[in-house]
Structure formats: C-alpha cells, structure tokens
PDB file of C-alpha atoms and ligand atoms in Angstrom:
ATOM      1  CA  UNK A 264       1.663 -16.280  -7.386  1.00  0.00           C
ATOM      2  CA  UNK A 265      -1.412 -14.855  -5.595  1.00  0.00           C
ATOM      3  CA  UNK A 266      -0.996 -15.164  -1.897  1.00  0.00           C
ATOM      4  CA  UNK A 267      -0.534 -11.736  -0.394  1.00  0.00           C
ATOM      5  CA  UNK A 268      -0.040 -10.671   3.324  1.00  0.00           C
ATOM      6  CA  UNK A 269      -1.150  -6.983   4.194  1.00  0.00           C
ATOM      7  CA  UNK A 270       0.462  -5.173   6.574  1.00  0.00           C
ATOM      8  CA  UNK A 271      -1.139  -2.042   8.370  1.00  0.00           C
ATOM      9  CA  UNK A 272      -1.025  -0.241  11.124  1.00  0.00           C
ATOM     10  CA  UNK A 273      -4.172   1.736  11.355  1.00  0.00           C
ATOM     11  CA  UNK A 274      -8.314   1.409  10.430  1.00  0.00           C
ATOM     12  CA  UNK A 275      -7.530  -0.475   7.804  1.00  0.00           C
ATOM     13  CA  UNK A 276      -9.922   0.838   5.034  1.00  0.00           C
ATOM     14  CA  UNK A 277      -7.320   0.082   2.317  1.00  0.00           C
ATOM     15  CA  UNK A 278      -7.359  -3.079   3.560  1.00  0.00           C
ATOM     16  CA  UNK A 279     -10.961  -3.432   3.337  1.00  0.00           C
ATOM     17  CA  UNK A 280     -11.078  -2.357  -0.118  1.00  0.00           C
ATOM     18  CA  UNK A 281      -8.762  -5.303  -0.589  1.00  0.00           C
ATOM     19  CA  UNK A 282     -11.361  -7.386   0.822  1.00  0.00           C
ATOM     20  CA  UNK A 283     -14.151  -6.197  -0.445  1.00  0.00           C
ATOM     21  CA  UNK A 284     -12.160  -6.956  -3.984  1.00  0.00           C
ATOM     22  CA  UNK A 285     -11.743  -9.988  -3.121  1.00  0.00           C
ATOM     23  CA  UNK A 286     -15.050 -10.807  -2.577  1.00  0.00           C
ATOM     24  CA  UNK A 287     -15.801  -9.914  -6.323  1.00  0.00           C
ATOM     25  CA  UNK A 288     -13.416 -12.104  -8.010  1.00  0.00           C
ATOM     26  CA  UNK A 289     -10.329 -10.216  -7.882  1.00  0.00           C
ATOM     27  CA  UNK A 290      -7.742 -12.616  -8.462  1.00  0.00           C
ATOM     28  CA  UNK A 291      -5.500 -12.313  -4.740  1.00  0.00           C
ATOM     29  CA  UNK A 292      -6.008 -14.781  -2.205  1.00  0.00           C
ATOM     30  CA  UNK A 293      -5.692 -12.621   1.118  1.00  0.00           C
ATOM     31  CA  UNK A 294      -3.588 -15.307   3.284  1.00  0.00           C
ATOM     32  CA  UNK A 295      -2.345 -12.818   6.307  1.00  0.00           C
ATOM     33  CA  UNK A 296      -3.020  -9.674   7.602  1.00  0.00           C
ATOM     34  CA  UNK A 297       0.016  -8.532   9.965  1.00  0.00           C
ATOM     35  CA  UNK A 298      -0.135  -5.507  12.401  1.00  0.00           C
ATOM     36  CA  UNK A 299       2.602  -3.751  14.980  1.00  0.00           C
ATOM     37  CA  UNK A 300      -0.199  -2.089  16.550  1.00  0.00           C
ATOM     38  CA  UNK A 301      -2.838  -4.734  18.880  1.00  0.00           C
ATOM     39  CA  UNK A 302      -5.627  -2.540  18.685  1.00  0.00           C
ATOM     40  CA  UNK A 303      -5.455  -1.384  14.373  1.00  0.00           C
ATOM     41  CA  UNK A 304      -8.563  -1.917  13.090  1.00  0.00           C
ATOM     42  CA  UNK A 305      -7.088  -3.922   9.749  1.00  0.00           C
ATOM     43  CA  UNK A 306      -6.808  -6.584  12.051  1.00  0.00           C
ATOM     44  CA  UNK A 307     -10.757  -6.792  13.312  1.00  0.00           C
ATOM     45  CA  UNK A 308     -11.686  -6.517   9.655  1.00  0.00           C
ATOM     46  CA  UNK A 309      -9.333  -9.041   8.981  1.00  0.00           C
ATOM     47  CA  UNK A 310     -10.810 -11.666  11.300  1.00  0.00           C
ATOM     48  CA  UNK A 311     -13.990 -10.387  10.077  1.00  0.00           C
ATOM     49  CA  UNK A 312     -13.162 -11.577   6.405  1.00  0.00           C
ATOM     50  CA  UNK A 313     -11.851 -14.858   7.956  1.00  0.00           C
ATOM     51  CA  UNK A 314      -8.291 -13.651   7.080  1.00  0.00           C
ATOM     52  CA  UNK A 315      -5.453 -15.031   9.871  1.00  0.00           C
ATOM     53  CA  UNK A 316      -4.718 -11.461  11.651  1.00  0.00           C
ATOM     54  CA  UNK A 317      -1.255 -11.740  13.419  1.00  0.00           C
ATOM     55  CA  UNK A 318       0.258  -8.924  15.919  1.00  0.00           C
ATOM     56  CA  UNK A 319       4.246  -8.712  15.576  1.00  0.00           C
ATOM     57  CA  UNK A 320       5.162  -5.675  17.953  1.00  0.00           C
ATOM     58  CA  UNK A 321       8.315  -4.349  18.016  1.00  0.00           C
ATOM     59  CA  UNK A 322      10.234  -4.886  21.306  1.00  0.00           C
ATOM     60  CA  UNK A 323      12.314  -2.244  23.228  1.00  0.00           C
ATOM     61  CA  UNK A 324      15.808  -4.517  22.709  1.00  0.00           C
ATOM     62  CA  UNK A 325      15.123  -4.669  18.282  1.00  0.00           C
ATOM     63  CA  UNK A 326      16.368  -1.930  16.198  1.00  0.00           C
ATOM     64  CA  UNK A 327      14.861  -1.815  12.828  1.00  0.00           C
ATOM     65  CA  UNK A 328      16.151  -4.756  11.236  1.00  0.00           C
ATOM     66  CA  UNK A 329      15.984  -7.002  13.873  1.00  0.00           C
ATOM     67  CA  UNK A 330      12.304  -6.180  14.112  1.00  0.00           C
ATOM     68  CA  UNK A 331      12.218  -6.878  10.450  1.00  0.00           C
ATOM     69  CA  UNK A 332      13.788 -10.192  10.775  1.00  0.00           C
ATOM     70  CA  UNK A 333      10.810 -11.181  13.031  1.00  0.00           C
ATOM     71  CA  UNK A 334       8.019  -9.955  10.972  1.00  0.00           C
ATOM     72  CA  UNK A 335       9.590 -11.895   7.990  1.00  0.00           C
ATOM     73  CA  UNK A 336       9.853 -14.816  10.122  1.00  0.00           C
ATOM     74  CA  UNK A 337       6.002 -14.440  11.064  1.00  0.00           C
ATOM     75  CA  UNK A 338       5.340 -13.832   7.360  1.00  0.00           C
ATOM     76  CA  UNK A 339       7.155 -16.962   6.367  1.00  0.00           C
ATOM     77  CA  UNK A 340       4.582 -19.611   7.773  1.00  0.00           C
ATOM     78  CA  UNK A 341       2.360 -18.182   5.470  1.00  0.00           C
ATOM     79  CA  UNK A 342       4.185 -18.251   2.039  1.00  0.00           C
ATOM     80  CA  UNK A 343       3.150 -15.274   0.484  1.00  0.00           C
ATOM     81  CA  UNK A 344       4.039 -14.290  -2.910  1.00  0.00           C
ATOM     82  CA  UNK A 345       2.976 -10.534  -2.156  1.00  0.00           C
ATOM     83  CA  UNK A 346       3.399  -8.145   0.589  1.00  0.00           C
ATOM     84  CA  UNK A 347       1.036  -4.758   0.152  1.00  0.00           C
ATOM     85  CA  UNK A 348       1.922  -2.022   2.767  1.00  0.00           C
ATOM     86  CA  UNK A 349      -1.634  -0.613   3.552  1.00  0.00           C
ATOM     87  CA  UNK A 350      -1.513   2.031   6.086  1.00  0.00           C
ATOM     88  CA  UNK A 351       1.389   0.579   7.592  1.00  0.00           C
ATOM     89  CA  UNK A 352       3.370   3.381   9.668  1.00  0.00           C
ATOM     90  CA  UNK A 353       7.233   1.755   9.776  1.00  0.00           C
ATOM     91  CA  UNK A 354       9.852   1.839   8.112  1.00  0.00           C
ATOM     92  CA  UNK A 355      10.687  -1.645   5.914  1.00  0.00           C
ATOM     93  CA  UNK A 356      14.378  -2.180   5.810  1.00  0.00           C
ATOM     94  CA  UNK A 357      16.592  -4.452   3.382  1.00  0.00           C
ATOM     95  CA  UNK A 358      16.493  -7.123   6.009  1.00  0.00           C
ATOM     96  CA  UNK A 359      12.763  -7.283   4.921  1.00  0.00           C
ATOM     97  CA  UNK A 360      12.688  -6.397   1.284  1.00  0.00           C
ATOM     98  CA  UNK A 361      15.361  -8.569   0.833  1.00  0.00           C
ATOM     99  CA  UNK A 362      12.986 -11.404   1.527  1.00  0.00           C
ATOM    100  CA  UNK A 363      10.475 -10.331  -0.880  1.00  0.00           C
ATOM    101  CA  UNK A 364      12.782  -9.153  -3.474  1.00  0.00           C
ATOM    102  CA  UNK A 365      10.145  -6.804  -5.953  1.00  0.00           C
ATOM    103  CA  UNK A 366       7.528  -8.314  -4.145  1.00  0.00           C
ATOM    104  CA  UNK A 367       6.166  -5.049  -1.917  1.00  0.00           C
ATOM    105  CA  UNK A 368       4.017  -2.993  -2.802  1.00  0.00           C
ATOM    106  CA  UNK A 369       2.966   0.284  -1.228  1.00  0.00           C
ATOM    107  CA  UNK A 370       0.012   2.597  -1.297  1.00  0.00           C
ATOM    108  CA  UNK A 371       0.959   5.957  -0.334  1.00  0.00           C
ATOM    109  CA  UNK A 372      -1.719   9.163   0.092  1.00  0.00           C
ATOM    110  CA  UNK A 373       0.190  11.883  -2.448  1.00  0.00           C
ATOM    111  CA  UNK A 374       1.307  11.582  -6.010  1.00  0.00           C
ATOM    112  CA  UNK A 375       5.093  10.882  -5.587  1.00  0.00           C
ATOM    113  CA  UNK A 376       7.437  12.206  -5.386  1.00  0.00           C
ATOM    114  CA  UNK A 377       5.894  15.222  -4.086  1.00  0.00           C
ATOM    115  CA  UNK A 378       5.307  14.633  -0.568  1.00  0.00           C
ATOM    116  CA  UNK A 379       6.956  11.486   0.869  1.00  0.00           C
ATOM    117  CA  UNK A 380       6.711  10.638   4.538  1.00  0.00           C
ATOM    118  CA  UNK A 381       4.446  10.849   6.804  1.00  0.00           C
ATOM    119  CA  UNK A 382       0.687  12.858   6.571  1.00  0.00           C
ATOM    120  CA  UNK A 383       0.989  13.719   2.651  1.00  0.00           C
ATOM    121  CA  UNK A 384      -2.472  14.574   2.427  1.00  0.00           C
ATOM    122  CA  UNK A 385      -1.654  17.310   5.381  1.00  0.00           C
ATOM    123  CA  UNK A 386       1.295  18.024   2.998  1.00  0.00           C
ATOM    124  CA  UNK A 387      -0.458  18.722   0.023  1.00  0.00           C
ATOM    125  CA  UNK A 388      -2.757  20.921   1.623  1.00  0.00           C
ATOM    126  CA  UNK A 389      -0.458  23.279   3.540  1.00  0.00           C
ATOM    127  CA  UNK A 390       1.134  23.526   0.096  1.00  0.00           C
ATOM    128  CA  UNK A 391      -1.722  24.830  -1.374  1.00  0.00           C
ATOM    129  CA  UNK A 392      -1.780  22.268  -4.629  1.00  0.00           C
ATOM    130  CA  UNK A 393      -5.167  22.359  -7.086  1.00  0.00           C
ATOM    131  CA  UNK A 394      -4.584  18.458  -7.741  1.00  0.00           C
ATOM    132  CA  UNK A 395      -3.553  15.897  -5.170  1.00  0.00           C
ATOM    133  CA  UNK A 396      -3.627  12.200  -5.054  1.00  0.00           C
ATOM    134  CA  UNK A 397      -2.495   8.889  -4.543  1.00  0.00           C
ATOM    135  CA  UNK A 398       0.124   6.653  -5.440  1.00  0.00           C
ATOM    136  CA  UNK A 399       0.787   2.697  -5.740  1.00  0.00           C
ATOM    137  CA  UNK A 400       4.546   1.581  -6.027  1.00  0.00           C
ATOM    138  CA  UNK A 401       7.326  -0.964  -5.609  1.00  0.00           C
ATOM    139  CA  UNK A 402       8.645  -0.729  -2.488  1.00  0.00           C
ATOM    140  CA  UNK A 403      12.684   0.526  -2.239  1.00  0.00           C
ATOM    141  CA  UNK A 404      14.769   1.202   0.411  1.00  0.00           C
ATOM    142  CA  UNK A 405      14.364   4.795   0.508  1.00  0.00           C
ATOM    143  CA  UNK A 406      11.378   6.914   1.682  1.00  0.00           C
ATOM    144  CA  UNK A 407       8.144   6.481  -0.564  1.00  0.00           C
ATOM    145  CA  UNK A 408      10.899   6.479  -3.647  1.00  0.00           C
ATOM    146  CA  UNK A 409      10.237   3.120  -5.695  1.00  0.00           C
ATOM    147  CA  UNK A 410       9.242   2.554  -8.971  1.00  0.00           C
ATOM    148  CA  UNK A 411       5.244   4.186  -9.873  1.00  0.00           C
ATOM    149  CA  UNK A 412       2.934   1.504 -10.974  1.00  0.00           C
ATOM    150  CA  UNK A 413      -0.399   3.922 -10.984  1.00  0.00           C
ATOM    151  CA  UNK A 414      -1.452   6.832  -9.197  1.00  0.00           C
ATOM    152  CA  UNK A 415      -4.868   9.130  -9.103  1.00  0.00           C
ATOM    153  CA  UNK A 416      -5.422  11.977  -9.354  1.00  0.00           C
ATOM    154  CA  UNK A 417      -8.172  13.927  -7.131  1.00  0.00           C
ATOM    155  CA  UNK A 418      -8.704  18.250  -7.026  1.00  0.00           C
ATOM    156  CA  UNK A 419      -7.553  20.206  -4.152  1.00  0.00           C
ATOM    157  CA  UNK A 420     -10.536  22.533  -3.731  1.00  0.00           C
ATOM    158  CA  UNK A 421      -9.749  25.902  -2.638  1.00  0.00           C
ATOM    159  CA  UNK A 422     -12.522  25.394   0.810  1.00  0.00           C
ATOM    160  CA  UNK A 423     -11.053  21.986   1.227  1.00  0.00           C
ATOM    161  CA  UNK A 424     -10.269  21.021   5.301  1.00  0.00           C
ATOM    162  CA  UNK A 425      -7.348  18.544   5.161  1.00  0.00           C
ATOM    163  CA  UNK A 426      -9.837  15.698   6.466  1.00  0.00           C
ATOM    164  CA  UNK A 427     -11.931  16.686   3.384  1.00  0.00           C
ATOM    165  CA  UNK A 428      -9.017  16.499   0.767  1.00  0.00           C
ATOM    166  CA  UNK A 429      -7.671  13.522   2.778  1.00  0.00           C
ATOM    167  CA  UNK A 430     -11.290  11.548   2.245  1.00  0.00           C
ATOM    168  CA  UNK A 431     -10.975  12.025  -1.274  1.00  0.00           C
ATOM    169  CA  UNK A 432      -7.617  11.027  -1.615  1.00  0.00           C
ATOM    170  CA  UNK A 433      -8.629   7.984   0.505  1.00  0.00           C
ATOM    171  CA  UNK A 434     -11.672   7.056  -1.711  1.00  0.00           C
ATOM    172  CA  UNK A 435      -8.963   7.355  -5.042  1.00  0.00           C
ATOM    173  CA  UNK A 436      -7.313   5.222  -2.730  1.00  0.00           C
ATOM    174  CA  UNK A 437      -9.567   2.157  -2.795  1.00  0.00           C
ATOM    175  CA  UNK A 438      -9.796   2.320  -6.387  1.00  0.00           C
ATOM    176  CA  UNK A 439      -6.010   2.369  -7.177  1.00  0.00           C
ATOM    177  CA  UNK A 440      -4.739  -0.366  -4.499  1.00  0.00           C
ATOM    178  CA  UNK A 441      -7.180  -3.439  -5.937  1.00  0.00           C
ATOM    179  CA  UNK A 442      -6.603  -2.353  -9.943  1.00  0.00           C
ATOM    180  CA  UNK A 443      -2.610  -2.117  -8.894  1.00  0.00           C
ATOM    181  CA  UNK A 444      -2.697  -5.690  -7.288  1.00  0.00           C
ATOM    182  CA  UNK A 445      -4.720  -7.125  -9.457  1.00  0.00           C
ATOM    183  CA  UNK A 446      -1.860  -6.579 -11.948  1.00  0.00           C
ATOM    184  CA  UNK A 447       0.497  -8.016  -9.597  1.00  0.00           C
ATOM    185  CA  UNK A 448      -0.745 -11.101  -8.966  1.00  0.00           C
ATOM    186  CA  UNK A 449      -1.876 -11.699 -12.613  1.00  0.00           C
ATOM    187  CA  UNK A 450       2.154 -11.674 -13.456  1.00  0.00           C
ATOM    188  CA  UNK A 451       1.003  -8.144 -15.749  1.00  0.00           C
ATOM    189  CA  UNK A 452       3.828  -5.951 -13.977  1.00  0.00           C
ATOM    190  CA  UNK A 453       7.750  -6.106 -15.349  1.00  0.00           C
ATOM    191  CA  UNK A 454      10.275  -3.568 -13.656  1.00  0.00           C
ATOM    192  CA  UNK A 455      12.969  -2.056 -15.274  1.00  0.00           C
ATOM    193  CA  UNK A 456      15.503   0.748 -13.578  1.00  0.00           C
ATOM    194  CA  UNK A 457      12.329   3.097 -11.991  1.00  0.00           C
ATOM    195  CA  UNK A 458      10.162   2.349 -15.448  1.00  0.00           C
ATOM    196  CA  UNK A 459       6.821   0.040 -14.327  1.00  0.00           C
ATOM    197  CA  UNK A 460       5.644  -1.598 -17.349  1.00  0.00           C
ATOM    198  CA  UNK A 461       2.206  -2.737 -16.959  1.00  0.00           C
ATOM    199  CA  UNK A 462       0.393  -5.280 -19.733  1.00  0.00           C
ATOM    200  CA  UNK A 463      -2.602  -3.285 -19.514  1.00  0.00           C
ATOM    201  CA  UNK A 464      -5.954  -4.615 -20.654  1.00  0.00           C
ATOM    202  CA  UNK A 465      -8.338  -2.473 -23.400  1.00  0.00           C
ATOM    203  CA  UNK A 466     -10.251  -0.213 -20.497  1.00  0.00           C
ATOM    204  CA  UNK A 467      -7.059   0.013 -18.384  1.00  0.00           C
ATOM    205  CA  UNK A 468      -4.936   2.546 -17.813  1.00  0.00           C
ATOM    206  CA  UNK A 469      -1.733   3.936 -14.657  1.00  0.00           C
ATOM    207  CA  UNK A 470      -4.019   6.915 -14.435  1.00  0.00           C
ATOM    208  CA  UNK A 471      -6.951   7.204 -12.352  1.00  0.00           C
ATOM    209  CA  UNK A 472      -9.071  10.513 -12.631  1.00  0.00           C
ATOM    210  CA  UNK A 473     -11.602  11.368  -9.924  1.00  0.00           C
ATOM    211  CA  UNK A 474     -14.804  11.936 -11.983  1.00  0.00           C
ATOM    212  CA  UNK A 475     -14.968  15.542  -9.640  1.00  0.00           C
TER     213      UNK A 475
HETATM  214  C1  GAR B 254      -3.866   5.654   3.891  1.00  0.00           C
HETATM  215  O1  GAR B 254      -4.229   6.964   3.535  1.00  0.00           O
HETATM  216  C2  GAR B 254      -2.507   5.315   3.320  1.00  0.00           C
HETATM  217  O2  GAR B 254      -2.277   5.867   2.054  1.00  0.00           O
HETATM  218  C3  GAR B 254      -1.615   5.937   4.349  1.00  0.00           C
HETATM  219  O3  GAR B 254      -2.210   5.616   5.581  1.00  0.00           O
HETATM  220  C4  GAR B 254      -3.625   5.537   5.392  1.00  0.00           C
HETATM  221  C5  GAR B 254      -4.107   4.238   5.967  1.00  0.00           C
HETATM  222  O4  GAR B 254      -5.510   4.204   5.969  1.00  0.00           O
HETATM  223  N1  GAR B 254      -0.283   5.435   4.263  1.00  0.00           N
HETATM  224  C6  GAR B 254       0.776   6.194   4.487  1.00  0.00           C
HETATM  225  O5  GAR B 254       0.711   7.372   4.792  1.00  0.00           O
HETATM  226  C7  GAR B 254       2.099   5.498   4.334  1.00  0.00           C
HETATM  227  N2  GAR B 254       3.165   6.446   4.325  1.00  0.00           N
HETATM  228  P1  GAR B 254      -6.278   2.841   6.166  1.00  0.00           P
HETATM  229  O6  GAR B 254      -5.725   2.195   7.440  1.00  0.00           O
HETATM  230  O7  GAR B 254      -7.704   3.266   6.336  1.00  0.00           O
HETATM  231  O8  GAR B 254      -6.056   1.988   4.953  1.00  0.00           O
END
C-alpha cells in the first residue's frame, strides 16, 4: 500500500521534499505526479526524479465534480494507494474523495484550524500570532477541516515579513509531509471520528518543534 500520486499546483518544493525522501529510503513509491496548471514546477521536478508528470486542466464546460471525475480517471491508470495534496490550489470534492476513501492526505501552511483557506501564512501574520505552523491531515469535504495527523510548530517573530514567516513555515513543511507519509504508507495511521491515532516509533512524535 505504497504507491502515492501527488498533486500540486505550484513550485512544488513539498513535492521535492517527497522526493528527496524518497531517495533515502523512505518507504513511498512516488508513481504520479498530477498538475491543473502546465507550467507548475512539481511537474519539471517530477520528470526530473523520473516520476510520470501528467497535466489534467480543468475545462470551461466541468464544474467541480466533473473535473474531479477526470482527474480520478487519470489517477486510475496508475493505481495508487495514496493521494498527498502538495501545494495543490482546488478544491477536492466527494466525487474525488470518494475514490480514495481515507486515502488523501493534505499539507496545509497554518496549524488548523486557525486559518483555513487560502495564504495561511499571510493569515497568521496579519493576525499578529507569536507561533505559527504547519499542518498534515486527512482530507474531508470541508475546507482544511479533516482529521490532524501532525503539525509543527515554528515562532512568529515580531520583524518577521510574511515571505520570512512563510519560509519557515515552508522548511517545517518538508519535515512534517515525509514523517506524516511515511506513517501512511507503513499502515501506522488508524482514524477514528476526528482522533488520528498514529503507532508511533521510540523517537517519534505528532509534534514537530522548530529548533528556533
Ligand atoms: C505550501 O506552503 C503548502 O502548504 C501550500 O501551498 C504551498 C505549496 O508550496 N498549500 C496550501 O496553501 C493549500 N491550501 P510548494 O509548491 O513549494 O510545495
């Protein structure tokens, strides 16, 4: 159960981290990388890593769901076990979680459920928090609501620019997304109601601290 298909939109650095995981012995087999955008980076580091990188945009005539059909229909040749949402700027309906049924995972730049949506490092910010973050989590149906499996925490300095909180956040980030997976695919992760437990190793733990 450790074929995975990443989906992202944008540069794709989660993605990399992914890769770069990989490459170390982490236990997913990267099978498909799947973009709505032609020209997001994931997908040149994708063909980089020798990783099939597939475009599925969404046409004028598809609402949501029928856009979802088709990216589950692209997924399907594939046969992944995993989907991980890395930087990928849509929307999944039921049509596609319904299809991986607990099977997508998300990586999302805030610790839920403060700050859902879109630009939550921006969010944080403008709010004026002393500890931001990021968070890993089953993907629902709602907005950046399913169940937590880790998040990490990072400090909001008070001379922070957003792009300097949101570069921390993003290098918490590429710790949290591999050690989150990794217990995926390894069968370690058992859901109940919006409690993740995780069969966590000695050395392990759902919180990540930034060392400053
Ligand atoms: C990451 O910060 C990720 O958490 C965020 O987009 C960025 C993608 O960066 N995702 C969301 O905001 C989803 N709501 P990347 O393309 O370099 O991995």
């Amino acid at each position: 159960m450790n074929r995975v298909g990443v989906l992202a939109s944008g540069g794709g650095t989660n993605l990399q981290a992914l890769i770069d995981a990989v490459a170390t012995g982490h236990p997913a087999k990267l099978v498909v990388v799947a973009s709505d955008k032609r020209d997001a980076g994931a997908l040149e580091r994708a063909r980089a890593a020798g990783i099939p990188a597939i475009v599925v945009p969404k046409t004028k005539a598809q609402d949501r769901e029928a856009y979802d059909r088709s990216l589950v229909d692209a997924l399907r040749a594939y046969a992944i076990d995993w989907v991980c949402l890395a930087g990928f700027m849509r929307i999944v309906t039921p049509a596609f979680l319904g299809a991986f049924p607990n099977r997508v995972l998300n990586i999302h730049p805030a610790l839920l459920p403060a700050f859902p949506g879109l630009h939550g490092q921006q969010q944080a910010h403008d709010y004026g928090v002393r500890v931001a973050g990021a968070t890993v989590h089953f993907v629902d149906a709602g907005t950046d609501t399913g169940p937590i499996i880790a998040q990490g925490v990072v400090p909001a300095l008070q001379d922070d620019t957003p792009d300097a909180l949101a570069a921390r956040i993003l290098t918490m980030e590429h710790r949290l997304y591999p050690m989150a997976l990794r217990w995926a695919v390894e069968g370690r992760l058992r859901v109940e109601g919006r409690q993740v437990h995780v069969d966590l190793r000695p050395g392990e733990s759902t919180a990540l601290f930034s060392p400053g």
